[in-house]
Amino acid sequence: EAAQKALELEQRANKLNRDKRQALIDESKLNRQLASERAKVADATLSIEDRQAALNAATEIANKIAANQVALKAREIDILRQQQALTNNTAEDNDKLAQLEAELNNIYAARDNMLREMVGQKAALAAQEQAMAKAAIDAANAADQAERDRIQSLHEFKVSLMEEGVNKRLELLEIEK
């Protein structure tokens, strides 16, 4: 039974190696997409909405890359642990397992750092959006005030013309008497 288990683990290890090779190709394509989306996030010529959409896409891609890396590393650790359960382990075997577990932790740390950075970018974009909305409201309020001031000036001018007209009529009436 141990031989059967060892054969099964060897087959799983071979499949894992094939999957890791394919993952290298897939991850390189995802990294290209991630770089493209991150460039859009940094492009100040794009609208805030477009930049936020790019940031959401970048976050999704980064999560997919990390999830794939975690899945492969977890499979590798699982296979190694099962292989070690079948034999006496050397210090090298234990070092290999520790190395894989450290790599898994580093994947998590890199993912967490990238996600924290993206959360910061989301906050910055939201702040820019709020500032732009406030500026638009302030501009609209200023335009409204300017229109009110213009109407008030016209009204005052009309009143002064009317007063002037009344005064001239009174003068004419005085002259006619």
mmCIF file of C-alpha atoms in Angstrom:
data_model
loop_
_atom_site.group_PDB
_atom_site.id
_atom_site.type_symbol
_atom_site.label_atom_id
_atom_site.label_comp_id
_atom_site.label_asym_id
_atom_site.label_seq_id
_atom_site.Cartn_x
_atom_site.Cartn_y
_atom_site.Cartn_z
ATOM 1 C CA GLU A 1 0.000 0.000 0.000
ATOM 2 C CA ALA A 2 2.887 2.397 0.701
ATOM 3 C CA ALA A 3 4.202 1.761 -2.816
ATOM 4 C CA GLN A 4 0.765 2.529 -4.258
ATOM 5 C CA LYS A 5 0.580 5.743 -2.198
ATOM 6 C CA ALA A 6 4.096 6.706 -3.334
ATOM 7 C CA LEU A 7 3.132 6.130 -6.969
ATOM 8 C CA GLU A 8 -0.012 8.216 -6.544
ATOM 9 C CA LEU A 9 2.008 11.025 -4.950
ATOM 10 C CA GLU A 10 4.547 10.844 -7.782
ATOM 11 C CA GLN A 11 1.720 11.198 -10.305
ATOM 12 C CA ARG A 12 0.312 14.163 -8.374
ATOM 13 C CA ALA A 13 3.796 15.730 -8.258
ATOM 14 C CA ASN A 14 4.168 15.275 -12.025
ATOM 15 C CA LYS A 15 0.766 16.888 -12.625
ATOM 16 C CA LEU A 16 1.702 19.710 -10.268
ATOM 17 C CA ASN A 17 4.905 20.307 -12.259
ATOM 18 C CA ARG A 18 2.903 20.480 -15.509
ATOM 19 C CA ASP A 19 0.411 22.844 -13.845
ATOM 20 C CA LYS A 20 3.260 25.020 -12.560
ATOM 21 C CA ARG A 21 4.697 25.334 -16.077
ATOM 22 C CA GLN A 22 1.279 26.358 -17.423
ATOM 23 C CA ALA A 23 0.820 28.723 -14.477
ATOM 24 C CA LEU A 24 4.051 30.511 -15.435
ATOM 25 C CA ILE A 25 2.567 31.274 -18.842
ATOM 26 C CA ASP A 26 -0.850 32.194 -17.454
ATOM 27 C CA GLU A 27 0.654 34.392 -14.751
ATOM 28 C CA SER A 28 2.812 36.258 -17.258
ATOM 29 C CA LYS A 29 -0.324 37.077 -19.272
ATOM 30 C CA LEU A 30 -2.142 38.191 -16.126
ATOM 31 C CA ASN A 31 0.853 40.320 -15.118
ATOM 32 C CA ARG A 32 0.678 42.041 -18.515
ATOM 33 C CA GLN A 33 -3.027 42.740 -17.983
ATOM 34 C CA LEU A 34 -2.304 43.925 -14.437
ATOM 35 C CA ALA A 35 0.363 46.338 -15.692
ATOM 36 C CA SER A 36 -2.040 47.676 -18.309
ATOM 37 C CA GLU A 37 -4.790 48.276 -15.758
ATOM 38 C CA ARG A 38 -2.357 49.886 -13.304
ATOM 39 C CA ALA A 39 -1.163 52.224 -16.075
ATOM 40 C CA LYS A 40 -4.777 53.275 -16.609
ATOM 41 C CA VAL A 41 -5.144 53.950 -12.874
ATOM 42 C CA ALA A 42 -2.154 56.298 -13.044
ATOM 43 C CA ASP A 43 -3.365 58.025 -16.247
ATOM 44 C CA ALA A 44 -4.666 61.416 -15.125
ATOM 45 C CA THR A 45 -6.161 62.028 -18.580
ATOM 46 C CA LEU A 46 -8.787 59.358 -17.916
ATOM 47 C CA SER A 47 -11.956 60.080 -15.997
ATOM 48 C CA ILE A 48 -12.160 59.126 -12.338
ATOM 49 C CA GLU A 49 -14.769 56.492 -13.244
ATOM 50 C CA ASP A 50 -12.461 54.917 -15.832
ATOM 51 C CA ARG A 51 -9.570 54.953 -13.388
ATOM 52 C CA GLN A 52 -11.733 53.368 -10.674
ATOM 53 C CA ALA A 53 -12.869 50.683 -13.127
ATOM 54 C CA ALA A 54 -9.230 50.003 -14.017
ATOM 55 C CA LEU A 55 -8.346 49.795 -10.325
ATOM 56 C CA ASN A 56 -11.163 47.309 -9.727
ATOM 57 C CA ALA A 57 -9.947 45.237 -12.685
ATOM 58 C CA ALA A 58 -6.364 45.403 -11.378
ATOM 59 C CA THR A 59 -7.511 44.265 -7.938
ATOM 60 C CA GLU A 60 -9.393 41.345 -9.469
ATOM 61 C CA ILE A 61 -6.361 40.328 -11.541
ATOM 62 C CA ALA A 62 -3.998 40.620 -8.547
ATOM 63 C CA ASN A 63 -6.337 38.451 -6.485
ATOM 64 C CA LYS A 64 -6.482 35.874 -9.287
ATOM 65 C CA ILE A 65 -2.680 35.766 -9.551
ATOM 66 C CA ALA A 66 -2.314 35.349 -5.788
ATOM 67 C CA ALA A 67 -5.056 32.712 -5.612
ATOM 68 C CA ASN A 68 -3.338 30.683 -8.350
ATOM 69 C CA GLN A 69 0.038 30.989 -6.614
ATOM 70 C CA VAL A 70 -1.455 29.975 -3.259
ATOM 71 C CA ALA A 71 -3.265 26.990 -4.777
ATOM 72 C CA LEU A 72 -0.111 25.682 -6.455
ATOM 73 C CA LYS A 73 2.070 26.239 -3.387
ATOM 74 C CA ALA A 74 -0.518 24.584 -1.111
ATOM 75 C CA ARG A 75 -0.643 21.552 -3.436
ATOM 76 C CA GLU A 76 3.146 21.371 -3.411
ATOM 77 C CA ILE A 77 3.237 21.514 0.389
ATOM 78 C CA ASP A 78 0.509 18.881 0.658
ATOM 79 C CA ILE A 79 2.332 16.502 -1.693
ATOM 80 C CA LEU A 80 5.628 16.990 0.145
ATOM 81 C CA ARG A 81 4.006 16.397 3.537
ATOM 82 C CA GLN A 82 2.384 13.195 2.300
ATOM 83 C CA GLN A 83 5.669 12.045 0.782
ATOM 84 C CA GLN A 84 7.442 12.787 4.053
ATOM 85 C CA ALA A 85 4.835 10.775 5.935
ATOM 86 C CA LEU A 86 5.921 7.716 3.955
ATOM 87 C CA THR A 87 9.641 8.007 4.746
ATOM 88 C CA ASN A 88 12.133 9.043 7.365
ATOM 89 C CA ASN A 89 12.809 12.725 6.890
ATOM 90 C CA THR A 90 16.246 14.243 6.664
ATOM 91 C CA ALA A 91 17.140 17.764 7.634
ATOM 92 C CA GLU A 92 17.065 18.598 3.911
ATOM 93 C CA ASP A 93 13.484 17.303 3.682
ATOM 94 C CA ASN A 94 12.471 19.455 6.636
ATOM 95 C CA ASP A 95 14.285 22.442 5.132
ATOM 96 C CA LYS A 96 12.430 21.937 1.842
ATOM 97 C CA LEU A 97 9.075 21.948 3.663
ATOM 98 C CA ALA A 98 10.031 25.035 5.666
ATOM 99 C CA GLN A 99 11.128 26.756 2.452
ATOM 100 C CA LEU A 100 7.791 25.999 0.773
ATOM 101 C CA GLU A 101 5.838 27.246 3.795
ATOM 102 C CA ALA A 102 7.921 30.441 3.835
ATOM 103 C CA GLU A 103 7.230 30.919 0.118
ATOM 104 C CA LEU A 104 3.506 30.506 0.799
ATOM 105 C CA ASN A 105 3.673 33.130 3.551
ATOM 106 C CA ASN A 106 5.568 35.446 1.187
ATOM 107 C CA ILE A 107 2.830 35.034 -1.425
ATOM 108 C CA TYR A 108 0.257 36.057 1.165
ATOM 109 C CA ALA A 109 2.398 39.020 2.263
ATOM 110 C CA ALA A 110 2.927 40.222 -1.316
ATOM 111 C CA ARG A 111 -0.793 39.909 -2.015
ATOM 112 C CA ASP A 112 -1.683 41.786 1.161
ATOM 113 C CA ASN A 113 0.796 44.568 0.369
ATOM 114 C CA MET A 114 -0.561 44.970 -3.149
ATOM 115 C CA LEU A 115 -4.140 45.015 -1.899
ATOM 116 C CA ARG A 116 -3.253 47.630 0.747
ATOM 117 C CA GLU A 117 -1.674 49.748 -1.977
ATOM 118 C CA MET A 118 -4.777 49.392 -4.120
ATOM 119 C CA VAL A 119 -7.033 50.337 -1.206
ATOM 120 C CA GLY A 120 -4.914 53.470 -0.826
ATOM 121 C CA GLN A 121 -5.335 54.195 -4.522
ATOM 122 C CA LYS A 122 -9.099 53.690 -4.226
ATOM 123 C CA ALA A 123 -9.184 56.178 -1.366
ATOM 124 C CA ALA A 124 -7.117 58.669 -3.371
ATOM 125 C CA LEU A 125 -9.426 58.348 -6.378
ATOM 126 C CA ALA A 126 -12.470 58.764 -4.143
ATOM 127 C CA ALA A 127 -10.913 61.904 -2.635
ATOM 128 C CA GLN A 128 -10.219 63.264 -6.127
ATOM 129 C CA GLU A 129 -13.792 62.529 -7.132
ATOM 130 C CA GLN A 130 -15.100 64.344 -4.047
ATOM 131 C CA ALA A 131 -12.816 67.312 -4.701
ATOM 132 C CA MET A 132 -13.999 67.501 -8.308
ATOM 133 C CA ALA A 133 -17.636 67.303 -7.219
ATOM 134 C CA LYS A 134 -17.054 70.043 -4.635
ATOM 135 C CA ALA A 135 -15.319 72.210 -7.242
ATOM 136 C CA ALA A 136 -18.263 71.714 -9.615
ATOM 137 C CA ILE A 137 -20.735 72.638 -6.867
ATOM 138 C CA ASP A 138 -18.639 75.674 -5.903
ATOM 139 C CA ALA A 139 -18.485 76.773 -9.556
ATOM 140 C CA ALA A 140 -22.247 76.350 -9.921
ATOM 141 C CA ASN A 141 -22.822 78.315 -6.715
ATOM 142 C CA ALA A 142 -20.486 81.076 -7.936
ATOM 143 C CA ALA A 143 -22.339 81.216 -11.260
ATOM 144 C CA ASP A 144 -25.661 81.381 -9.423
ATOM 145 C CA GLN A 145 -24.357 84.186 -7.214
ATOM 146 C CA ALA A 146 -23.054 86.075 -10.241
ATOM 147 C CA GLU A 147 -26.475 85.764 -11.889
ATOM 148 C CA ARG A 148 -28.201 86.960 -8.715
ATOM 149 C CA ASP A 149 -25.785 89.901 -8.528
ATOM 150 C CA ARG A 150 -26.463 90.726 -12.195
ATOM 151 C CA ILE A 151 -30.224 90.640 -11.633
ATOM 152 C CA GLN A 152 -29.852 92.780 -8.523
ATOM 153 C CA SER A 153 -27.760 95.320 -10.460
ATOM 154 C CA LEU A 154 -30.349 95.444 -13.239
ATOM 155 C CA HIS A 155 -33.098 95.907 -10.690
ATOM 156 C CA GLU A 156 -31.192 98.726 -8.977
ATOM 157 C CA PHE A 157 -30.535 100.338 -12.363
ATOM 158 C CA LYS A 158 -34.225 100.149 -13.246
ATOM 159 C CA VAL A 159 -35.167 101.659 -9.901
ATOM 160 C CA SER A 160 -32.677 104.488 -10.386
ATOM 161 C CA LEU A 161 -34.021 105.133 -13.896
ATOM 162 C CA MET A 162 -37.549 105.150 -12.537
ATOM 163 C CA GLU A 163 -36.567 107.546 -9.756
ATOM 164 C CA GLU A 164 -34.811 109.740 -12.283
ATOM 165 C CA GLY A 165 -37.904 109.722 -14.476
ATOM 166 C CA VAL A 166 -40.132 110.624 -11.559
ATOM 167 C CA ASN A 167 -37.803 113.466 -10.571
ATOM 168 C CA LYS A 168 -37.806 114.828 -14.138
ATOM 169 C CA ARG A 169 -41.614 114.710 -14.275
ATOM 170 C CA LEU A 170 -41.777 116.561 -11.007
ATOM 171 C CA GLU A 171 -39.420 119.175 -12.364
ATOM 172 C CA LEU A 172 -41.551 119.525 -15.499
ATOM 173 C CA LEU A 173 -44.659 119.891 -13.394
ATOM 174 C CA GLU A 174 -42.937 122.560 -11.346
ATOM 175 C CA ILE A 175 -41.947 124.391 -14.493
ATOM 176 C CA GLU A 176 -45.452 124.224 -15.906
ATOM 177 C CA LYS A 177 -46.964 125.813 -12.804
#
